[in-house]
Coordinates of C-alpha atoms in Angstrom, one line a residue:
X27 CA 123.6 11.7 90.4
X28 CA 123.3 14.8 92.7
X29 CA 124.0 14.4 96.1
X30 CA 121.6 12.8 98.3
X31 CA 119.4 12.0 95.3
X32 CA 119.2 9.4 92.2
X33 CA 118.2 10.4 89.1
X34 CA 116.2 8.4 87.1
X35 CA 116.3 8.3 82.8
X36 CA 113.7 5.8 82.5
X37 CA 110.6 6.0 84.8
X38 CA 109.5 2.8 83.3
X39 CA 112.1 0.7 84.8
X40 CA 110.5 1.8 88.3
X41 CA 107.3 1.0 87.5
X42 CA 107.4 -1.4 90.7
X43 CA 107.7 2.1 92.9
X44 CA 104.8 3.6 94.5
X45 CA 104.2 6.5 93.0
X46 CA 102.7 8.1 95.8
X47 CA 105.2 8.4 97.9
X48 CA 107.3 10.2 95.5
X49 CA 104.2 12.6 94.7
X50 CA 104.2 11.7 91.1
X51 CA 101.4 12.0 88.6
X52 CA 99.1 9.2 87.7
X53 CA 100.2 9.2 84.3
X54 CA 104.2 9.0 84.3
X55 CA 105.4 8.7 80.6
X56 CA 104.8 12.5 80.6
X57 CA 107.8 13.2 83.1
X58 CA 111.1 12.8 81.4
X59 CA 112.9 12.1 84.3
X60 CA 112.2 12.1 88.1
X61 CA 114.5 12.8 91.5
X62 CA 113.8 10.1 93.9
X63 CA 114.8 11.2 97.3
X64 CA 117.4 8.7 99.4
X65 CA 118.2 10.1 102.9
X66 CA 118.4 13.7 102.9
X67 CA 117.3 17.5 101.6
X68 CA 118.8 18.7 98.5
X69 CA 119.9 22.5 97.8
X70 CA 120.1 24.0 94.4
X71 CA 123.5 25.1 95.8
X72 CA 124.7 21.8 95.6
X73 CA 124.7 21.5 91.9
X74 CA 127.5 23.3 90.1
X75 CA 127.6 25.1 86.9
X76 CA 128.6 22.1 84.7
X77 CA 126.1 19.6 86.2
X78 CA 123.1 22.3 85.4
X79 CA 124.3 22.8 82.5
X80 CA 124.8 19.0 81.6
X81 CA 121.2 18.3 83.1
X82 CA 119.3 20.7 80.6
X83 CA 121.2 19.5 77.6
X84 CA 120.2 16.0 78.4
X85 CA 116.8 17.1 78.9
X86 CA 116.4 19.0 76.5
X87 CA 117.8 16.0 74.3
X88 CA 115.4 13.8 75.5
X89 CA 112.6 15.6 75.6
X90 CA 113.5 16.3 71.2
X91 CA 113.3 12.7 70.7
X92 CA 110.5 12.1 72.5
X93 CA 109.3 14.3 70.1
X94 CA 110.9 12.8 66.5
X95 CA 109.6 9.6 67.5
X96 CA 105.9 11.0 68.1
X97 CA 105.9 12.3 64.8
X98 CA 107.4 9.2 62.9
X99 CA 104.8 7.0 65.3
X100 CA 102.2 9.5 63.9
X101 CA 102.5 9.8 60.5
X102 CA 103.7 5.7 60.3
X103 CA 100.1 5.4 60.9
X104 CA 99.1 7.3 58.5
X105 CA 100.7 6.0 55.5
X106 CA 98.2 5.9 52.5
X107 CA 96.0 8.3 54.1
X108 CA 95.4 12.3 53.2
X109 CA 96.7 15.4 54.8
X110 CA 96.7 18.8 54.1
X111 CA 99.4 21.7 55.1
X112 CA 100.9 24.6 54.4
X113 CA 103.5 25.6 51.8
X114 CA 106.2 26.9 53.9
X115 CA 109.1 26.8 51.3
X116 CA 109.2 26.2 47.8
X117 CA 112.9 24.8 46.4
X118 CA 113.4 23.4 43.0
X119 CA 113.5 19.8 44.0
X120 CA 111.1 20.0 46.6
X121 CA 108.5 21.8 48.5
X122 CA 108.5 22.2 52.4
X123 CA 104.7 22.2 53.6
X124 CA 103.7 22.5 57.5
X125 CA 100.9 20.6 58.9
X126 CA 98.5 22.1 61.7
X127 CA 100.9 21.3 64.0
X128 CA 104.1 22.6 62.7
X129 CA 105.4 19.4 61.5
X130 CA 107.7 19.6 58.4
X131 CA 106.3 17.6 55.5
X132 CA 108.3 17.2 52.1
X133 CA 106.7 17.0 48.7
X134 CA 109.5 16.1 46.2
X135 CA 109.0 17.6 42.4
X136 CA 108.8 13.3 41.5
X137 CA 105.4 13.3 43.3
X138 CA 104.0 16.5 42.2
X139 CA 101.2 16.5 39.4
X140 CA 103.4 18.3 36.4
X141 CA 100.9 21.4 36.3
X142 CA 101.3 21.9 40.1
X143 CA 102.6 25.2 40.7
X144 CA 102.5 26.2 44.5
X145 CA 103.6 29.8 46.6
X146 CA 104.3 30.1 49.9
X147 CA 101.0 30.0 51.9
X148 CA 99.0 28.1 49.7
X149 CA 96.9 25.1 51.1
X150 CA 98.6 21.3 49.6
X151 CA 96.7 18.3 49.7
X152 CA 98.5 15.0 49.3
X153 CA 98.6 11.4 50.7
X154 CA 101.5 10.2 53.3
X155 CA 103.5 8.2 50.8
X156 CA 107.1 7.2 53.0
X157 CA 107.4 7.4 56.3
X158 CA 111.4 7.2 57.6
X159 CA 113.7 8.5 59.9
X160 CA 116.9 9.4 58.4
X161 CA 119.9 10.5 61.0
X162 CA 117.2 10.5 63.7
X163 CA 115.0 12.6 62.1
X164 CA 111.9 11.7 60.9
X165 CA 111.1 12.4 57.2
X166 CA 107.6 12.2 56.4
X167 CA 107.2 12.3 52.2
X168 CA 103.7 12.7 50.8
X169 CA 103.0 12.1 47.2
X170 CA 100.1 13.9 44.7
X171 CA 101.0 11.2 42.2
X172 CA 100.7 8.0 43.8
X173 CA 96.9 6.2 42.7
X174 CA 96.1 5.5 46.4
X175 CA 95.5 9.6 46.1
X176 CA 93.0 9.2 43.5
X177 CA 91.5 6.2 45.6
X178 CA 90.8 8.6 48.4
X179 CA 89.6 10.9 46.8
X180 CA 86.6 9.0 45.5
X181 CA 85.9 8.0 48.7
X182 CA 85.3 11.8 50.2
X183 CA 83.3 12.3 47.0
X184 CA 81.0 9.2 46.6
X185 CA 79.0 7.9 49.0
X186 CA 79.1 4.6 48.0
X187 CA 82.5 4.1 47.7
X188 CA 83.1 5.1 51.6
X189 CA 80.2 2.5 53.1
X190 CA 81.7 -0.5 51.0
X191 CA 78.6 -0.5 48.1
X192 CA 81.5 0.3 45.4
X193 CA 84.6 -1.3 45.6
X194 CA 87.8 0.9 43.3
X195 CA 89.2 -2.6 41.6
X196 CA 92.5 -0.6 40.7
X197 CA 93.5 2.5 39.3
X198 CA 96.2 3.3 36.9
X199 CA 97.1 6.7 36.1
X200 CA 100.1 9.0 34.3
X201 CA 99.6 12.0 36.6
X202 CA 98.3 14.9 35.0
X203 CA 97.3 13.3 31.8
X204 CA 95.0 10.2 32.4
X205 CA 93.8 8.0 34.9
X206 CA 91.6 4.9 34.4
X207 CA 89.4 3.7 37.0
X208 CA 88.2 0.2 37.4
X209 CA 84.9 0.0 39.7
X210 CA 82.4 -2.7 40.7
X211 CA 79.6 -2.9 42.6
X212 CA 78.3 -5.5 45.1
X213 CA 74.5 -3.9 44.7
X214 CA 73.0 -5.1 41.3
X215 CA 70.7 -1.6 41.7
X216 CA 73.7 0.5 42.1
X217 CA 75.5 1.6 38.9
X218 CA 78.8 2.1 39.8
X219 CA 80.1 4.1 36.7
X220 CA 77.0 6.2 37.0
X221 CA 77.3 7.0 41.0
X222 CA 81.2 8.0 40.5
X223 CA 80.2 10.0 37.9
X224 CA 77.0 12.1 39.9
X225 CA 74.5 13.8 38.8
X226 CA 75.6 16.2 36.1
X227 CA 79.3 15.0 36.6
X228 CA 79.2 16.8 40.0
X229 CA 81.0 13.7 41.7
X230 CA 83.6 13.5 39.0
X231 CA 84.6 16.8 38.6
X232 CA 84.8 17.7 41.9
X233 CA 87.6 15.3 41.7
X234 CA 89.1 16.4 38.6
X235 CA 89.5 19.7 39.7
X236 CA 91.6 18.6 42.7
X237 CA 93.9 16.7 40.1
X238 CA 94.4 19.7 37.7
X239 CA 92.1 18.2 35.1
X240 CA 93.7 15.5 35.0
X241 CA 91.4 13.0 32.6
X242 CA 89.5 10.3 34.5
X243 CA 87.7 7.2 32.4
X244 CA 85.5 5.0 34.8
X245 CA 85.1 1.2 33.5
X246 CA 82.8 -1.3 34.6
X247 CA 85.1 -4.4 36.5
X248 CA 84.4 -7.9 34.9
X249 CA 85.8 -10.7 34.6
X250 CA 85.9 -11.3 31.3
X251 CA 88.8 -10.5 29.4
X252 CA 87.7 -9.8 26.4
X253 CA 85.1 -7.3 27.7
X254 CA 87.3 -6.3 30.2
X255 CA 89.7 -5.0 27.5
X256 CA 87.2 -3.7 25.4
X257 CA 85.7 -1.3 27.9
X258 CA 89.5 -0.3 28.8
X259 CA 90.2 0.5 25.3
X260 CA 87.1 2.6 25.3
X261 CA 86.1 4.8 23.1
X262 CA 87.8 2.7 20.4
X263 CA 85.6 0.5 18.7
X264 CA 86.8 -3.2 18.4
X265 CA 85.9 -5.6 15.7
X266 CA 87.8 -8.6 17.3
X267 CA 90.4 -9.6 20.1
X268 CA 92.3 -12.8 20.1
X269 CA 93.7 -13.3 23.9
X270 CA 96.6 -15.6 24.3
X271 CA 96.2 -16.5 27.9
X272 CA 99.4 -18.3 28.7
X273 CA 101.3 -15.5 27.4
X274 CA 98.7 -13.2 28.9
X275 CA 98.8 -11.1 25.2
X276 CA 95.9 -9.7 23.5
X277 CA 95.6 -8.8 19.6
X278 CA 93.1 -6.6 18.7
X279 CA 91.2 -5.7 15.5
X280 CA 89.8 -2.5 14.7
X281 CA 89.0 -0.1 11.4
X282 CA 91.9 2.2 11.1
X283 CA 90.0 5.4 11.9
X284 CA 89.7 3.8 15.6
X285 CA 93.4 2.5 16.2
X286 CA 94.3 6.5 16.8
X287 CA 91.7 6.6 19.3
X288 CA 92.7 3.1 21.4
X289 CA 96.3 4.5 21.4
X290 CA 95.3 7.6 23.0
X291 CA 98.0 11.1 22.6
X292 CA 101.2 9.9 23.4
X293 CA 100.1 6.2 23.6
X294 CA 98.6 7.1 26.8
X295 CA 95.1 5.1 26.4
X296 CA 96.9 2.1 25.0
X297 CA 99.5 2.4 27.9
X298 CA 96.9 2.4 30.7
X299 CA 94.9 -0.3 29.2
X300 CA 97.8 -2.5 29.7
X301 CA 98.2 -2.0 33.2
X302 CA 94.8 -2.1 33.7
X303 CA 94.1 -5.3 32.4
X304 CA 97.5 -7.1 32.9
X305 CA 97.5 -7.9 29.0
X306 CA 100.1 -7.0 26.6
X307 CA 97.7 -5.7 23.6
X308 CA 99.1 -5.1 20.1
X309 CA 96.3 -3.2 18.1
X310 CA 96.2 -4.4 14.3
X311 CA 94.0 -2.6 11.8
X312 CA 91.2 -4.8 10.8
X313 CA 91.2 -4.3 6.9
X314 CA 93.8 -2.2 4.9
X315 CA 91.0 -2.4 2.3
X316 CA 88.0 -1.9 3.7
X317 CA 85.7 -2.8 0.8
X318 CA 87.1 -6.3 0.6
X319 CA 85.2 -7.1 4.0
X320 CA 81.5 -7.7 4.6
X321 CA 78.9 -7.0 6.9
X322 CA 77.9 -10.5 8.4
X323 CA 74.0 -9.1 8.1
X324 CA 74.6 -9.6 5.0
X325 CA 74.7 -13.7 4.9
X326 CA 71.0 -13.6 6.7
X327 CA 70.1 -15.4 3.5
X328 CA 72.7 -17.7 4.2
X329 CA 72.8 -18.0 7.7
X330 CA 70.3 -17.8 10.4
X331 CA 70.2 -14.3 12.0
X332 CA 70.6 -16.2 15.8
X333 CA 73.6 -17.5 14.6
X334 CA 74.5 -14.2 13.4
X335 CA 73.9 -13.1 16.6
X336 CA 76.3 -15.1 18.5
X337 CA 79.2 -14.0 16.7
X338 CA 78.3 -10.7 17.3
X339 CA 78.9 -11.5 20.8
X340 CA 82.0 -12.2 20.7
X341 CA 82.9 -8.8 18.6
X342 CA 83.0 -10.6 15.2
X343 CA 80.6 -8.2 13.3
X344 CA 82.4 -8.7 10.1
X345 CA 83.3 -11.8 7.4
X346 CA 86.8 -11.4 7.9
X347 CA 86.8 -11.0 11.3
X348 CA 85.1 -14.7 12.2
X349 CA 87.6 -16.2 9.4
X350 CA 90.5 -14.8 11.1
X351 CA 89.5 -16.5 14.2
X352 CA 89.9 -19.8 12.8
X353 CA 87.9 -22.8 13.4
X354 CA 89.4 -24.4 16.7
X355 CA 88.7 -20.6 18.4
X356 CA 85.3 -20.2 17.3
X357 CA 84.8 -23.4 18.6
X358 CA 86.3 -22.4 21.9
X359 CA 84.6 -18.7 21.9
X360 CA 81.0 -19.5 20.2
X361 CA 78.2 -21.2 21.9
X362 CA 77.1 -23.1 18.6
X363 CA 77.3 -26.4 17.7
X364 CA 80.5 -27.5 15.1
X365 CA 78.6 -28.2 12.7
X366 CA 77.1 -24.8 12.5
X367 CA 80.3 -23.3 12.8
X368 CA 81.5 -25.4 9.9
X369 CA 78.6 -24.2 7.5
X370 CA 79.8 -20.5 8.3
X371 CA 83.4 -20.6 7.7
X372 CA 82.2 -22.3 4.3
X373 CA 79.9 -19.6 2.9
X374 CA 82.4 -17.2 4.3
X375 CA 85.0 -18.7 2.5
X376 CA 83.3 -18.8 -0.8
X377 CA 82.1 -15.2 -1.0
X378 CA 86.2 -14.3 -0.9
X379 CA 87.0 -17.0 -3.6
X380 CA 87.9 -15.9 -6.7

């Protein structure tokens, strides 16, 4: 308090004054503190050193808050979306990037891609990943790891994806490596594998160049499991798949030239399926012995090739493979009568009797 005058931290709590008789601006959250005058003049004399002196340091305080909490409010906001900045420093946990406005962004090593390699100067895109003020300081983490990254991506490059035509059903990744991509679309005249993908892969790689060619497989969303797996397996061919879904496990049954190809280098294919689909699949090779199994084509002498058919639909394309079912899953699986069912398992059975 100076003499002769009251001064105010807060010009909030006065909001009751009339600001005109004070001559203060319309818009009063930009003044960080105001002298309201009680009975008479002021001089600067008045004030000594230490009172100047404690003035500015509170000002000065208050005005860096202000400040802190602008750019926490900010970037709070923000979280999930992408910004770009500046690399300002490069340390060997972390990078230090600066965004147009000079505010200090952190991009730990955890949430860089593995191939990123960055110098001082060079332009960083990533999304706002964590948000926190730590000390009274805020923090602001962004992450080039994180899926909702990938997410956003897509939107700037397709269309489709921004106006709501394509919905991204989720996305699973191991940064760097692989990414799988689960799309649908709400048009039936819209492919949505085909309009992520652009003409001539424009769409796609555009996107893949951003992620250091990081390797992206777009699937078709449906709601059928079994599909649903197989296209997440892809580009392993499946003869069969038995789902448990209480325990929410899948076995599936390939030729063991494809079970390489469904685990992926590193078990990275087999890996993302997984969290793709929200099944534990265990891959089994179909036949150790290949020539012990036979086409089921070659029963249409047998068996009526619309019955054939059916079991084919269900990715049993082999002898074997519809035995191994069993009778009460067929049943379940099959849209044919059980009779007809019964008649199959029985020739089956015989062309593997001794």
């Amino acid at each position: 308090e100076a003499k002769g005058y009251e001064i105010i931290d807060d010009i909030r709590k006065y909001a009751v004054l009339d600001a005109s008789d004070y001559n203060v601006p319309q818009n009063r959250e930009r003044w960080y503190c105001i002298c309201i005058r009680r009975d008479s003049q002021i001089n600067i004399e008045d004030f000594g050193r230490r009172e100047v002196l404690s003035i500015r340091q509170n000002l000065i305080s208050r005005i860096m808050d202000l400040e802190k909490n602008n750019i926490y409010m900010k970037y709070k906001d923000q979280i999930g979306e992408i910004i770009s900045g500046e690399v300002s420093q490069v340390w060997k946990k972390e990078i230090l990037i600066l965004d147009d406005e000079r505010n200090e962004l952190h991009l730990p090593k955890s949430e860089q891609i593995p191939s990123d390699f960055f110098r001082k100067g060079d332009t960083v895109r990533g999304v706002v990943a964590k948000v926190e003020m730590v000390n009274g300081n805020p923090i602001v983490t962004i992450s080039r790891t994180s899926p909702y990254f990938l997410q956003r991506l897509f939107e700037f490059e397709v269309p489709e994806i921004f106006d709501g035509l394509i919905t991204i059903k989720k996305i699973v990744r191991i940064p760097g490596e692989k990414a799988k991509v689960a799309v649908e679309s709400y048009d039936d005249r819209i492919d949505p594998v085909g309009a992520c993908v652009g003409m001539k892969g424009a769409r796609i790689h555009g996107i893949v160049s951003k992620l250091k060619n990081e390797n992206i497989d777009l699937i078709n969303f449906t709601t059928n499991p079994q599909l649903y797996i197989q296209r997440a397996l892809n580009p392993a061919k499946i003869s069969s798949i038995t789902i448990n879904e209480a325990k929410k496990k899948a076995e599936v049954f390939m030729q063991p030239d494809q079970v390489s190809l469904a685990i992926g280098k590193g078990g990275a294919n087999i890996k993302l399926a997984i969290q793709l689909t929200g099944y534990d699949i265990e891959v089994y090779r179909d036949n150790m012995e290949q020539e012990e199994d036979v086409d089921l084509e070659e029963f249409n002498d047998e068996i009526d090739e619309w019955v054939i058919k059916e079991f084919q639909k269900v990715g049993c394309d082999t002898a074997k493979s519809v035995l191994r079912l069993g009778r009460e899953e067929l049943l379940r699986r099959v849209d044919l009568e059980e009779e007809t069912i019964d008649d199959v398992l029985r020739i089956l059975k015989e062309e593997f009797e001794d």
